[in-house]
Structure formats: structure tokens, C-alpha cells
Amino acid sequence: MLKKNIILLAIASLFLISHAAEALPPAETRTLERAQRYAELGRIDEAIKIIEPLLSRFPNDLRLLVSAHRIYLEAKDYENALKILDMQKKVSINGGRLYLDYADIFLKMGEMESADSAFQLYIRERGGGSPAYREISQAYLNNGYYAQATQIYLDGREKLMDSTQFALELGNLYQRQRQYGSAAREYFKFMVSDTAMHRTGEAQLRFLINNADDVEELKEAFGDIITSYPDRYQSYQFYAELMIREGQYDSAFENYKIVDSLHFKNGQHLYGFAEACLNDQEYEMAAKTCRYLLKKYPEQGYRERAQLSLAEALIKLGQPDSAVNVYHQVIESSPSPKLKFDGEYLLGILYLEELYQSDSARHYFNRILNTPQMQPWAEMVKIKIAESYIIDNDLDTADSIFLAINTNRLKNDMKEELLFKRAQIKFFKQEYTDARGLYNHLTGLYPRSMYVNDCLRKMLIIDENQGTDVIDLDIYADAERLLWQNEADSALTKLVDLSGRGSSNLSAMATFLAGEILYEKGEYQQALQYFNRVLESFEESFYSAESQKYLGDLYYYHFNDHEKAREAYRVILENYPNKVLYEYARRQLRKIESS
């Protein structure tokens, strides 16, 4: 049978003849359409019974033959499908395309040699160009032959004498076969060979870096890429990004130095790395990178940005006084009004939220208001001035400032912040009806706001604790106000008291917040007890996922118990759909595995 098929195909390649097709009469055309509908509905046997009499009467009708071919394929009747193709080649002027159809049937029958012969005839008929290899590879793919689909591209690349040909297609195929190293090599080859598709290549490589499960294979591949493309900055950049994924920030830093020396040469890539470190809570490395950038480029464009990032890292490292000095450098030396504003504004935020020195914070905020070039940011600064009065427990003054702000000059995120803080003032003043109304207004007006979850939680505890339970709600409102005013010890006393009062949502909030305060105070064993209590006693509360995250952080950063940290982070992956926490847990698990 194989020899017969191969001989028939060879003869067909030399003597393809076009015959005038016989047109089906209208009645028979309607009959054929009925057969096609049956086939679409899965009623294949009925479709075959309809078309067989038509085939005997109209063996040269091309439309009938094409439909019959499809129906027999659906029926997996490959012998009859081949016979239909034999009939079709007598009337078709597209003989080359038929070779693909023959090959498709041979693949379905498992007759690989016959399929290969048909493919070779197709390549010859098409002149051997790249489209022919793409169609053949797709035919293999359609039948589940991934290795053969890959090999046909490699053969085509050799025949066409172009080592970059089919790089994107090969990358996709290798990726589907979980051969991530080979995929990375092909994607990089594609990226550097086709500048018009540069972003596509970058996106594919970054997908591999973020999602491939065989990191060692990727490391080896990027090492090969660096060897093959030593002058391409992307070689080192992608390797550095892989190191970040693995938590190997020292190695990433060294590679970003090379990236910087090959591209831009102004600190842009180093600044991007510092920002990534801040995002990953690698504050020491962020500070180290910023200092290196500032030393190498003391007068270039990323100086002020690096200074601002350095100040942020110093704050996180518990060095606010050093951060103050850095902010002053930005204010005094930057020629940019926007960067000067950033320095003034962030310095005010530092005094407000880290040092709780409201007078000093207002001093810098008022300097912004009194500077004409900074007027575009005046309304957002007034929000912070109002907040400074909350710290002073002057809630009425804070609310009056909020009410006087021209919200038309604010972006939506600032409008959300203003509305939330007005609601908080009402909550702190224990005016719960007004507070609930503002929380509800915010959730309706900005349903995707970052404050929505907080608003929903507040509305829940307000609804649950009216009447005789309002005393507990008053205690909680006082505790939260004290916390805003940096009276953490006084707030903690109230929260600990509430934590032991039953299993309400209010108790859950108090327990979680007590754990957070203890964590910030460095009392990690006690913090662990409170987060465990949230998970044990308030399993369905809003705070279980965050408590699980704190458990992982406690074991990883403070107790040096990587096994328990791994277990805690895995629970987040398995039980909690929160996207932000999910990505955080994945990143932490990578750090653990690479340490």
C-alpha cells in the first residue's frame, strides 16, 4: 500500500491535469448543503449516506469532492479520504496543495514515510521557499508531531542557508516542548535579527524568565547567549533578570554594570535595577546600586532619580536622618521643578509618616504652596497638610482643609485618598453613620480603588457593632486613631483587649492589627502568636491571607526557618487567589530555593 501511494504521488507530480468541473444542479446542491450541516452537527454517518450517491453521479464536481474529503476525515475513514483526493487531483488546478492533504492523511494513518514523500513533493511544487516549510510544520503540529514540526524548520533553515530563519517559530515549538534553553536561544536570535519585531522577542524571553520551571537550563542558555553575543547589552540584561528571579542580586548587579557600559552609559539600567530591588524589598542592594550610580554619573540625568530611590531605601533601612540629607541634595541641586517638588514633597512625607513631626512636615508642604512653579501639585499637597492635623488630633481642622480642596485639579487616586481620609476622620470622631456613608460613597464612585477593601471592612464592623456593641467599636476607633498619631503602645493595649472578645469581625481586625504593631516593633514571637490566632480563630476573615504572608516573612527574615517559610508561602499559592500576594509568595519561594 505504501509503495502504491508513493508511486501515485510521483506520477501525479508529473501529470496534474485540470478538468472542467461539473456543476451540481440546484437540487443536488441543496442535498450537499444538507450533508454539510449534518457533518457540522456530528451526524457523520448520515452525511456519508447523502454524499455517496452524489459522488457516483458527479465524480468531477470540485465542491462535492472537497466536502466529501472533509466528511471522510471527520469519520476517520482515511482510505476513502485518499480515494477522494485521487478523484480531486483530476479536476483541481491547485495540485500542490493536494500534497499537503495527502500528507495530512498519511500522518493520521501513521504512515510517516508516505507523509514525508508527499511533503517533499509539496516543497518541490512550491519552489522550496519558507512558506512551504511553515505549512509543513503546521501540518505536523496539527497531528501532534512536535519533534517533526521542529525538525522541518531546522531542515528548512539549512536548505535556505539562513541561520536566523524560523527563529520565532522554533522558539515557540521548543517552549511548548518545555525545552526552555533552546527556546531562549531561538527567541534571542529572533530578537536581534528582526529589529521590527524586537519587542516580540523581548516579551517571549521575559515570559520564559518569569515562568520557566527549569532555571538551570535557562542559566546555561543565557550563558551561551553571552558567549555568542558579547557586545549585545540584552545578553547580560536577560541574565541579570533571571538572577533577580532567583534572588541572586549580587550577580544581577554585576551584570547590570555591564549592561550600563554597553547601552546608554548614563545609569538608566542601573536605576531600573535599583527600583526592582526596592520593589523586592532588597533595600541594601537598592542603596548600594544607587550609590554606585551616583559615583559613576555624578552630573548626569539619572542623578536625582537615584537620589530619591536612595532616600527611600535608607528610610526602609531605618536611617531617616540620612534620607533627610539626600532629599536636601535633590532640592538644592536639581534644575527640574518636578524633581525639586519630589524632594520637598517626599521630605514632608518623611517627617509626616516616619518621624511624626507634623510641624516640620507642614513647613516643607507650605514651601511647595508658596513656590509658583509648584502650583500644579498644590491640591495634592493640601491633602498631606490636612493629614498632618490628624496626627495632631485636630480632626476638625483636618476636615475643613479636605473640604476646601479643589478636587477638579486632582487625579482619581488623589480623589480616592481624600474621600477615604474624610471617612476616617468621621470614624475617629465616632460619627459612624457619616463615616459609613462616605465609605459607601467611595466604593460606589471608585469600585476599583485601592481603598475599597478597607471601606468594606469598616462598613461591616459598623453594621455589626451598633447598639449595645458600640462600646467595642468606640475602643477600636480610638485604637486606630492612636495608631495614625504614632501612639502605637496605647493603640496596642486597646487592640489586645478587643482581640480576646469573641470571634467577631471586629476581633479579627483587632487581632491582625495588634500583630502588625508587634511586627513593626520587632517583637516577632508575639507577632507570630497574633497572626496564628487570626488563622486559627478567624479563618474566613479578610485578614487570613495577609496573616499567612506575615507568617512566611517571620520565618524567612527573622527566624531563619526556611522550611516553615516555604510551607507558609505555599499555602498562599494554594488557598488564596489574591494576585499581589500570589506573586509575592512565588518570588519568596524562588529566593528560598536559590539560597
Coordinates of C-alpha atoms in Angstrom, one line a residue:
M1 CA 0.0 0.0 0.0
L2 CA 2.8 2.4 0.9
K3 CA 4.6 1.8 -2.4
K4 CA 1.4 2.2 -4.3
N5 CA 0.7 5.6 -2.6
I6 CA 4.2 6.9 -3.2
I7 CA 4.1 5.8 -6.9
L8 CA 0.7 7.5 -7.4
L9 CA 2.0 10.7 -5.8
A10 CA 5.1 10.7 -8.0
I11 CA 3.0 10.2 -11.2
A12 CA 0.6 13.0 -10.0
S13 CA 3.5 15.4 -9.7
L14 CA 4.3 15.0 -13.4
F15 CA 0.8 14.8 -14.9
L16 CA -1.5 17.0 -12.9
I17 CA -4.4 17.7 -15.2
S18 CA -7.1 20.3 -14.8
H19 CA -10.6 19.1 -15.9
A20 CA -13.6 21.3 -16.2
A21 CA -15.7 20.6 -13.1
E22 CA -19.3 19.5 -13.5
A23 CA -21.5 21.9 -11.7
L24 CA -24.1 20.3 -9.4
P25 CA -27.7 21.1 -10.3
P26 CA -29.7 23.2 -7.8
A27 CA -31.5 20.3 -6.1
E28 CA -28.2 18.3 -5.6
T29 CA -26.5 21.5 -4.3
R30 CA -29.2 21.7 -1.6
T31 CA -28.6 18.0 -0.9
L32 CA -24.9 18.6 -0.5
E33 CA -25.5 21.5 1.8
R34 CA -27.7 19.3 4.0
A35 CA -24.9 16.8 4.2
Q36 CA -22.5 19.6 5.3
R37 CA -24.9 20.6 8.0
Y38 CA -25.2 17.0 9.3
A39 CA -21.4 16.8 9.4
E40 CA -21.2 20.1 11.4
L41 CA -23.7 18.6 13.8
G42 CA -21.6 15.5 14.2
R43 CA -24.1 13.3 12.3
I44 CA -21.3 11.9 10.1
D45 CA -22.9 8.6 9.1
E46 CA -26.0 10.4 7.8
A47 CA -23.7 12.8 5.9
I48 CA -21.9 10.0 4.2
K49 CA -25.1 8.3 3.2
I50 CA -26.1 11.5 1.4
I51 CA -22.8 12.2 -0.4
E52 CA -22.0 8.7 -1.7
P53 CA -24.8 8.7 -4.3
L54 CA -23.8 12.2 -5.3
L55 CA -20.1 11.1 -5.8
S56 CA -21.2 8.3 -8.1
R57 CA -23.2 10.8 -10.3
F58 CA -20.9 13.8 -10.1
P59 CA -17.3 12.5 -9.7
N60 CA -15.8 15.7 -11.1
D61 CA -17.6 18.3 -9.1
L62 CA -14.8 20.0 -7.1
R63 CA -17.1 21.4 -4.4
L64 CA -18.5 18.0 -3.8
L65 CA -15.1 16.4 -3.6
V66 CA -13.8 19.0 -1.1
S67 CA -16.8 18.4 1.1
A68 CA -16.5 14.6 0.8
H69 CA -12.8 14.8 1.8
R70 CA -13.7 16.7 5.0
I71 CA -16.5 14.4 5.9
Y72 CA -14.4 11.3 5.5
L73 CA -11.7 12.9 7.6
E74 CA -14.3 13.5 10.3
A75 CA -15.3 9.9 10.1
K76 CA -11.6 8.8 10.3
D77 CA -12.2 6.9 7.1
Y78 CA -8.8 7.6 5.7
E79 CA -8.9 5.1 2.9
N80 CA -11.9 6.8 1.3
A81 CA -10.4 10.2 2.0
L82 CA -7.4 9.1 0.0
K83 CA -9.7 8.0 -2.8
I84 CA -11.4 11.3 -2.8
L85 CA -8.0 13.1 -3.2
D86 CA -7.2 10.8 -6.1
M87 CA -10.5 12.0 -7.7
Q88 CA -9.9 15.6 -6.8
K89 CA -6.4 15.8 -8.4
K90 CA -8.1 15.1 -11.8
V91 CA -10.1 18.3 -11.6
S92 CA -8.0 20.6 -9.3
I93 CA -5.7 23.3 -10.6
N94 CA -4.1 23.6 -7.2
G95 CA -2.2 20.3 -7.4
G96 CA 0.5 21.5 -4.9
R97 CA -2.0 22.0 -2.1
L98 CA -3.2 18.4 -2.6
Y99 CA 0.2 17.1 -1.5
L100 CA -0.4 18.7 2.0
D101 CA -3.8 17.0 2.1
Y102 CA -2.2 13.6 1.2
A103 CA 0.5 14.1 3.8
D104 CA -2.1 15.0 6.4
I105 CA -4.0 11.8 5.9
F106 CA -0.7 9.7 5.9
L107 CA 0.2 11.4 9.2
K108 CA -3.2 10.4 10.6
M109 CA -2.6 6.9 9.5
G110 CA 0.8 6.8 11.0
E111 CA 2.5 6.3 7.6
M112 CA 5.4 8.6 8.1
E113 CA 7.4 7.7 5.0
S114 CA 4.4 8.4 2.7
A115 CA 3.8 11.7 4.5
D116 CA 7.4 12.7 4.1
S117 CA 7.3 11.8 0.3
A118 CA 4.2 14.0 0.0
F119 CA 5.9 16.8 1.8
Q120 CA 8.9 16.6 -0.4
L121 CA 6.7 16.9 -3.5
Y122 CA 5.0 19.8 -2.0
I123 CA 8.3 21.6 -1.3
R124 CA 9.3 21.0 -4.9
E125 CA 6.0 22.2 -6.2
R126 CA 6.2 25.4 -4.1
G127 CA 9.8 26.1 -5.1
G128 CA 11.3 25.4 -1.7
G129 CA 10.6 28.8 -0.1
S130 CA 10.0 29.5 3.6
P131 CA 6.1 29.4 3.4
A132 CA 6.3 25.8 2.3
Y133 CA 8.3 24.8 5.4
R134 CA 5.9 26.7 7.7
E135 CA 2.8 24.9 6.2
I136 CA 4.5 21.5 6.6
S137 CA 5.5 22.2 10.2
Q138 CA 1.9 23.3 10.9
A139 CA 0.6 20.0 9.4
Y140 CA 2.9 18.1 11.7
L141 CA 1.7 20.2 14.6
N142 CA -2.0 19.6 13.7
N143 CA -1.4 15.9 14.1
G144 CA 0.6 16.2 17.4
Y145 CA 4.1 15.6 15.9
Y146 CA 6.1 18.3 17.7
A147 CA 9.6 16.8 17.2
Q148 CA 8.9 16.5 13.4
A149 CA 7.4 20.0 13.3
T150 CA 10.6 21.3 14.9
Q151 CA 12.9 19.3 12.6
I152 CA 11.3 20.5 9.4
Y153 CA 12.1 24.1 10.4
L154 CA 15.7 23.1 11.1
D155 CA 15.9 21.4 7.7
G156 CA 14.4 24.4 6.1
R157 CA 16.9 26.7 7.8
E158 CA 19.7 24.6 6.4
K159 CA 18.3 24.4 2.9
L160 CA 17.7 28.1 2.8
M161 CA 21.2 28.8 4.3
D162 CA 19.8 31.3 6.8
S163 CA 20.6 30.5 10.5
T164 CA 18.0 33.0 11.7
Q165 CA 15.2 31.7 9.6
F166 CA 12.2 30.4 11.6
A167 CA 13.7 31.6 14.9
L168 CA 10.4 32.7 16.4
E169 CA 8.6 29.6 15.3
L170 CA 11.3 27.4 16.7
G171 CA 11.3 29.3 20.0
N172 CA 7.5 28.7 20.3
L173 CA 7.9 25.0 19.5
Y174 CA 10.8 24.5 21.9
Q175 CA 8.8 26.3 24.6
R176 CA 5.8 24.0 24.1
Q177 CA 8.1 21.0 24.4
R178 CA 9.5 22.5 27.7
Q179 CA 12.9 22.8 26.1
Y180 CA 13.4 26.3 27.7
G181 CA 17.1 26.7 27.0
S182 CA 16.6 26.0 23.2
A183 CA 13.6 28.3 23.2
A184 CA 15.6 31.2 24.8
R185 CA 18.4 30.8 22.2
E186 CA 15.9 31.0 19.3
Y187 CA 14.0 33.9 20.8
F188 CA 17.2 35.8 21.3
K189 CA 18.3 35.0 17.7
F190 CA 14.9 36.3 16.5
M191 CA 15.1 39.5 18.6
V192 CA 18.5 40.5 17.3
S193 CA 17.8 39.5 13.7
D194 CA 14.5 41.3 13.2
T195 CA 14.6 44.8 14.6
A196 CA 10.9 45.4 13.6
M197 CA 9.9 42.6 15.9
H198 CA 12.3 43.4 18.8
R199 CA 9.5 43.9 21.4
T200 CA 8.0 40.5 20.5
G201 CA 11.3 38.8 21.1
E202 CA 11.8 40.6 24.4
A203 CA 8.3 39.7 25.5
Q204 CA 8.9 36.0 24.8
L205 CA 12.2 35.9 26.6
R206 CA 10.7 37.7 29.7
F207 CA 7.9 35.2 29.7
L208 CA 10.4 32.4 29.9
I209 CA 12.4 34.1 32.6
N210 CA 9.3 34.6 34.7
N211 CA 7.6 31.3 34.2
A212 CA 10.0 28.5 33.1
D213 CA 10.4 25.8 35.8
D214 CA 13.9 24.7 34.7
V215 CA 16.0 27.6 35.7
E216 CA 19.3 25.8 35.4
E217 CA 18.6 25.1 31.7
L218 CA 17.9 28.8 31.2
K219 CA 21.0 29.8 33.1
E220 CA 23.1 27.7 30.7
A221 CA 21.3 29.1 27.7
F222 CA 21.9 32.7 28.7
G223 CA 25.5 31.9 29.4
D224 CA 25.7 30.6 25.8
I225 CA 23.9 33.7 24.6
I226 CA 26.5 36.0 26.3
T227 CA 29.3 34.0 24.7
S228 CA 27.7 34.3 21.2
Y229 CA 26.6 37.9 21.6
P230 CA 29.2 39.5 23.9
D231 CA 28.6 43.0 22.6
R232 CA 24.8 42.9 23.0
Y233 CA 23.6 44.5 26.2
Q234 CA 20.5 42.4 26.1
S235 CA 22.6 39.2 26.7
Y236 CA 23.6 40.5 30.1
Q237 CA 20.3 42.2 30.8
F238 CA 18.2 39.0 30.5
Y239 CA 20.8 37.0 32.5
A240 CA 20.5 39.7 35.2
E241 CA 16.7 39.5 35.2
L242 CA 17.0 35.7 35.7
M243 CA 19.3 36.3 38.6
I244 CA 16.7 38.6 40.1
R245 CA 14.1 35.9 39.8
E246 CA 16.5 33.6 41.7
G247 CA 17.2 36.1 44.4
Q248 CA 20.8 36.4 43.4
Y249 CA 21.0 40.2 43.5
D250 CA 24.8 40.4 43.7
S251 CA 25.2 38.6 40.4
A252 CA 22.4 40.7 38.9
F253 CA 24.2 43.9 40.0
E254 CA 27.4 42.9 38.3
N255 CA 25.6 42.1 35.1
Y256 CA 23.7 45.4 35.2
K257 CA 27.1 47.2 35.4
I258 CA 28.0 45.5 32.1
V259 CA 24.6 46.4 30.6
D260 CA 25.2 50.1 31.6
S261 CA 28.6 50.1 29.9
L262 CA 27.1 48.8 26.7
H263 CA 23.9 50.8 26.4
F264 CA 23.0 54.4 27.1
K265 CA 26.0 54.7 29.5
N266 CA 24.1 57.2 31.7
G267 CA 22.8 55.0 34.6
Q268 CA 19.4 54.3 33.2
H269 CA 19.6 50.5 33.5
L270 CA 21.2 50.7 37.0
Y271 CA 18.4 53.0 38.1
G272 CA 15.9 50.4 36.8
F273 CA 17.7 47.7 38.8
A274 CA 17.6 49.8 42.0
E275 CA 13.8 50.2 41.5
A276 CA 13.4 46.5 41.1
C277 CA 15.3 46.0 44.3
L278 CA 13.1 48.4 46.2
N279 CA 10.0 46.6 44.8
D280 CA 11.5 43.3 46.1
Q281 CA 12.3 44.8 49.5
E282 CA 16.1 44.3 48.8
Y283 CA 16.9 47.7 50.4
E284 CA 20.6 47.1 51.0
M285 CA 21.2 46.3 47.3
A286 CA 19.0 49.2 46.2
A287 CA 21.1 51.6 48.3
K288 CA 24.3 50.0 47.0
T289 CA 23.2 50.4 43.4
C290 CA 22.2 54.0 43.8
R291 CA 25.5 54.9 45.5
Y292 CA 27.4 53.2 42.6
L293 CA 25.3 55.1 40.0
L294 CA 25.8 58.4 41.8
K295 CA 29.6 57.9 42.0
K296 CA 29.8 56.9 38.3
Y297 CA 27.5 59.6 37.0
P298 CA 27.6 62.5 39.4
E299 CA 26.2 65.0 36.9
Q300 CA 24.1 63.0 34.5
G301 CA 20.3 62.7 34.0
Y302 CA 19.5 59.9 36.5
R303 CA 21.3 61.5 39.4
E304 CA 18.2 63.0 41.1
R305 CA 16.1 59.9 40.5
A306 CA 18.8 57.7 42.0
Q307 CA 19.0 60.1 45.0
L308 CA 15.2 59.8 45.6
S309 CA 15.5 56.0 45.4
L310 CA 18.5 56.0 47.7
A311 CA 16.5 58.0 50.2
E312 CA 13.6 55.6 50.0
A313 CA 16.0 52.7 50.7
L314 CA 17.5 54.5 53.6
I315 CA 14.1 55.0 55.2
K316 CA 13.3 51.3 54.9
L317 CA 16.7 50.6 56.4
G318 CA 15.9 52.7 59.4
Q319 CA 18.1 55.6 58.5
P320 CA 15.7 58.5 58.2
D321 CA 18.3 61.2 59.1
S322 CA 20.5 60.1 56.2
A323 CA 17.4 60.2 53.9
V324 CA 16.7 63.8 55.0
N325 CA 20.2 64.8 53.8
V326 CA 19.7 63.1 50.5
Y327 CA 16.4 64.8 49.9
H328 CA 18.0 68.2 50.7
Q329 CA 20.6 67.4 48.0
V330 CA 17.9 66.9 45.4
I331 CA 16.1 70.1 46.5
E332 CA 19.3 72.2 46.3
S333 CA 20.8 70.9 43.1
S334 CA 18.1 69.7 40.8
P335 CA 17.3 72.1 37.8
S336 CA 14.0 70.4 37.3
P337 CA 10.9 71.9 39.1
K338 CA 9.3 68.4 39.1
L339 CA 12.3 66.8 40.8
K340 CA 12.6 69.7 43.3
F341 CA 8.9 69.2 44.1
D342 CA 9.5 65.4 44.6
G343 CA 12.3 66.3 47.0
E344 CA 10.2 68.8 49.0
Y345 CA 7.1 66.5 48.9
L346 CA 8.9 63.3 50.0
L347 CA 10.8 65.2 52.7
G348 CA 7.4 66.3 54.0
I349 CA 6.1 62.8 53.8
L350 CA 9.2 61.5 55.7
Y351 CA 8.5 64.0 58.6
L352 CA 4.8 63.2 58.5
E353 CA 4.7 59.4 58.2
E354 CA 8.1 58.2 59.6
L355 CA 9.2 60.8 62.1
Y356 CA 5.6 62.1 63.0
Q357 CA 6.9 65.7 63.2
S358 CA 3.8 67.4 61.8
D359 CA 5.2 70.9 62.2
S360 CA 8.3 70.1 60.1
A361 CA 6.1 68.3 57.6
R362 CA 3.9 71.4 57.2
H363 CA 7.0 73.5 56.8
Y364 CA 8.0 71.7 53.6
F365 CA 4.5 71.3 52.3
N366 CA 3.9 75.1 52.7
R367 CA 7.2 75.8 50.9
I368 CA 5.6 74.0 47.9
L369 CA 2.4 76.0 48.2
N370 CA 4.5 79.2 48.2
T371 CA 6.5 78.3 45.1
P372 CA 4.8 79.4 41.8
Q373 CA 6.5 76.6 39.7
M374 CA 5.0 74.0 42.0
Q375 CA 1.3 75.1 41.9
P376 CA 0.2 72.2 39.7
W377 CA 0.7 70.0 42.7
A378 CA -0.8 72.3 45.3
E379 CA -4.1 70.4 45.9
M380 CA -2.4 67.0 46.5
V381 CA -0.1 68.7 49.0
K382 CA -3.1 70.1 50.8
I383 CA -4.2 66.5 51.4
K384 CA -1.0 65.9 53.3
I385 CA -1.3 69.1 55.2
A386 CA -4.8 68.0 56.3
E387 CA -3.3 64.6 57.3
S388 CA -0.7 66.4 59.5
Y389 CA -3.6 67.8 61.6
I390 CA -5.0 64.3 62.0
I391 CA -1.6 63.4 63.7
D392 CA -2.1 66.5 65.9
N393 CA -5.6 65.2 66.8
D394 CA -7.1 68.4 65.3
L395 CA -9.7 66.5 63.4
D396 CA -11.9 69.5 62.7
T397 CA -9.1 71.5 61.1
A398 CA -8.1 68.5 59.0
D399 CA -11.7 68.0 57.8
S400 CA -12.1 71.7 56.9
I401 CA -8.9 71.6 54.8
F402 CA -10.2 68.5 53.0
L403 CA -13.5 70.2 52.2
A404 CA -11.7 73.3 50.8
I405 CA -9.6 71.3 48.3
N406 CA -10.4 71.8 44.6
T407 CA -10.9 68.2 43.6
N408 CA -11.2 69.1 39.9
R409 CA -7.4 69.5 40.0
L410 CA -6.8 66.1 41.4
K411 CA -6.3 62.8 39.7
N412 CA -8.6 60.0 40.6
D413 CA -6.2 58.3 43.0
M414 CA -5.9 61.5 45.0
K415 CA -9.7 62.0 45.0
E416 CA -10.0 58.5 46.4
E417 CA -7.4 59.3 49.1
L418 CA -9.2 62.5 50.1
L419 CA -12.5 60.8 50.3
F420 CA -11.1 57.9 52.4
K421 CA -9.4 60.1 54.8
R422 CA -12.5 62.2 55.3
A423 CA -14.3 59.0 56.1
Q424 CA -11.5 58.1 58.6
I425 CA -12.0 61.4 60.4
K426 CA -15.7 60.7 60.8
F427 CA -14.8 57.2 62.1
F428 CA -12.2 58.6 64.5
K429 CA -14.8 61.1 65.8
Q430 CA -17.1 58.1 66.3
E431 CA -19.7 59.6 63.9
Y432 CA -20.4 56.2 62.4
T433 CA -23.4 57.0 60.3
D434 CA -21.5 59.7 58.4
A435 CA -18.4 57.5 58.2
R436 CA -20.4 54.7 56.7
G437 CA -21.9 57.0 54.2
L438 CA -18.5 58.2 53.0
Y439 CA -17.1 54.7 52.8
N440 CA -20.1 53.6 50.8
H441 CA -19.8 56.6 48.5
L442 CA -16.2 55.8 47.8
T443 CA -16.9 52.2 46.9
G444 CA -19.7 53.2 44.6
L445 CA -17.7 56.0 42.9
Y446 CA -14.4 54.2 42.6
P447 CA -15.2 50.4 42.7
R448 CA -11.6 49.5 41.8
S449 CA -10.0 51.8 44.3
M450 CA -7.2 50.6 46.5
Y451 CA -9.3 51.7 49.4
V452 CA -12.4 49.6 48.6
N453 CA -11.4 46.6 50.8
D454 CA -10.8 48.9 53.8
C455 CA -14.1 50.6 53.2
L456 CA -16.0 47.3 53.0
R457 CA -14.3 46.1 56.2
K458 CA -15.2 49.3 58.0
M459 CA -18.9 49.2 56.8
L460 CA -19.0 45.6 58.1
I461 CA -17.9 46.3 61.6
I462 CA -20.0 49.5 61.8
D463 CA -23.1 47.4 60.8
E464 CA -22.2 44.6 63.3
N465 CA -21.4 46.8 66.3
Q466 CA -24.2 49.3 66.6
G467 CA -26.4 49.4 69.7
T468 CA -25.1 47.6 72.7
D469 CA -21.8 46.7 71.0
V470 CA -20.9 50.2 70.1
I471 CA -18.6 50.4 73.1
D472 CA -16.3 47.9 71.4
L473 CA -16.5 49.9 68.2
D474 CA -15.5 53.1 70.1
I475 CA -12.5 51.3 71.5
Y476 CA -11.4 50.1 68.1
A477 CA -11.9 53.6 66.6
D478 CA -9.7 55.1 69.4
A479 CA -7.0 52.4 68.8
E480 CA -6.9 53.2 65.1
R481 CA -6.8 56.9 65.7
L482 CA -3.9 56.4 68.1
L483 CA -2.0 54.4 65.6
W484 CA -2.4 57.1 63.0
Q485 CA -0.9 59.5 65.6
N486 CA 2.1 57.3 66.3
E487 CA 0.8 56.2 69.7
A488 CA 1.4 52.6 69.0
D489 CA 1.7 51.3 72.6
S490 CA -1.6 52.9 73.6
A491 CA -3.2 51.5 70.5
L492 CA -1.8 48.1 71.1
T493 CA -3.3 48.0 74.6
K494 CA -6.8 48.6 73.3
L495 CA -6.4 46.1 70.4
V496 CA -5.1 43.3 72.7
D497 CA -8.2 43.9 74.8
L498 CA -10.5 43.7 71.8
S499 CA -8.7 40.7 70.4
G500 CA -9.9 38.5 73.3
R501 CA -13.5 39.4 72.9
G502 CA -15.2 36.6 71.0
S503 CA -15.0 35.8 67.3
S504 CA -16.5 38.9 65.6
N505 CA -15.0 40.6 62.6
L506 CA -14.0 43.4 64.9
S507 CA -12.0 41.0 67.0
A508 CA -10.4 39.7 63.8
M509 CA -9.4 43.2 62.8
A510 CA -8.0 44.0 66.3
T511 CA -6.0 40.7 66.4
F512 CA -4.5 41.3 63.0
L513 CA -3.6 45.0 63.7
A514 CA -2.1 44.0 67.0
G515 CA 0.1 41.5 65.1
E516 CA 1.2 44.2 62.7
I517 CA 2.1 46.6 65.5
L518 CA 4.2 43.9 67.2
Y519 CA 5.9 43.1 63.9
E520 CA 6.9 46.8 63.4
K521 CA 8.1 47.0 67.0
G522 CA 10.4 43.9 66.4
E523 CA 8.6 41.7 68.9
Y524 CA 8.4 38.9 66.4
Q525 CA 7.4 36.0 68.7
Q526 CA 4.4 37.8 70.0
A527 CA 3.5 38.9 66.4
L528 CA 3.6 35.3 65.4
Q529 CA 1.1 34.4 68.1
Y530 CA -1.4 37.0 66.9
F531 CA -1.1 36.1 63.2
N532 CA -1.5 32.4 64.1
R533 CA -4.6 33.4 66.1
V534 CA -6.1 35.1 63.0
L535 CA -5.6 31.9 61.0
E536 CA -6.9 29.7 63.7
S537 CA -9.9 31.7 65.1
F538 CA -10.8 33.9 62.1
E539 CA -10.0 31.6 59.2
E540 CA -12.7 33.2 56.9
S541 CA -11.8 36.8 57.7
F542 CA -10.4 39.4 55.5
Y543 CA -7.1 39.1 57.2
S544 CA -6.2 35.4 56.8
A545 CA -4.3 35.8 53.6
E546 CA -2.2 38.8 54.9
S547 CA -1.6 36.9 58.1
Q548 CA -0.3 33.9 56.1
K549 CA 2.1 36.3 54.3
Y550 CA 3.4 37.7 57.6
L551 CA 4.0 34.1 58.8
G552 CA 6.2 33.4 55.8
D553 CA 8.1 36.7 56.3
L554 CA 8.6 36.0 60.0
Y555 CA 10.1 32.6 59.4
Y556 CA 12.2 33.7 56.4
Y557 CA 13.5 37.1 57.5
H558 CA 13.5 36.8 61.3
F559 CA 13.6 33.2 62.5
N560 CA 15.7 31.8 59.6
D561 CA 13.5 28.8 59.3
H562 CA 13.3 28.3 55.5
E563 CA 11.2 25.1 55.7
K564 CA 8.4 26.8 57.7
A565 CA 8.7 29.9 55.5
R566 CA 8.3 27.7 52.4
E567 CA 5.3 26.0 53.8
A568 CA 3.7 29.3 54.7
Y569 CA 4.2 30.8 51.2
R570 CA 2.9 27.6 49.5
V571 CA -0.3 28.0 51.5
I572 CA -0.8 31.4 49.8
L573 CA -0.4 29.8 46.4
E574 CA -2.8 27.0 47.1
N575 CA -5.5 28.8 49.1
Y576 CA -5.6 32.5 48.3
P577 CA -6.5 34.0 44.9
N578 CA -5.1 37.5 45.7
K579 CA -2.9 38.2 42.7
V580 CA -0.5 40.6 44.5
L581 CA 0.1 38.1 47.4
Y582 CA 0.3 35.2 44.9
E583 CA 3.2 36.9 43.0
Y584 CA 4.9 37.9 46.3
A585 CA 4.7 34.3 47.5
R586 CA 6.1 33.0 44.2
R587 CA 9.0 35.4 44.4
Q588 CA 9.8 34.5 48.0
L589 CA 9.8 30.8 47.2
R590 CA 12.3 31.4 44.4
K591 CA 14.5 33.2 47.0
I592 CA 14.3 30.2 49.3
E593 CA 15.1 27.7 46.6
S594 CA 18.1 29.6 45.4
S595 CA 19.5 30.3 48.9

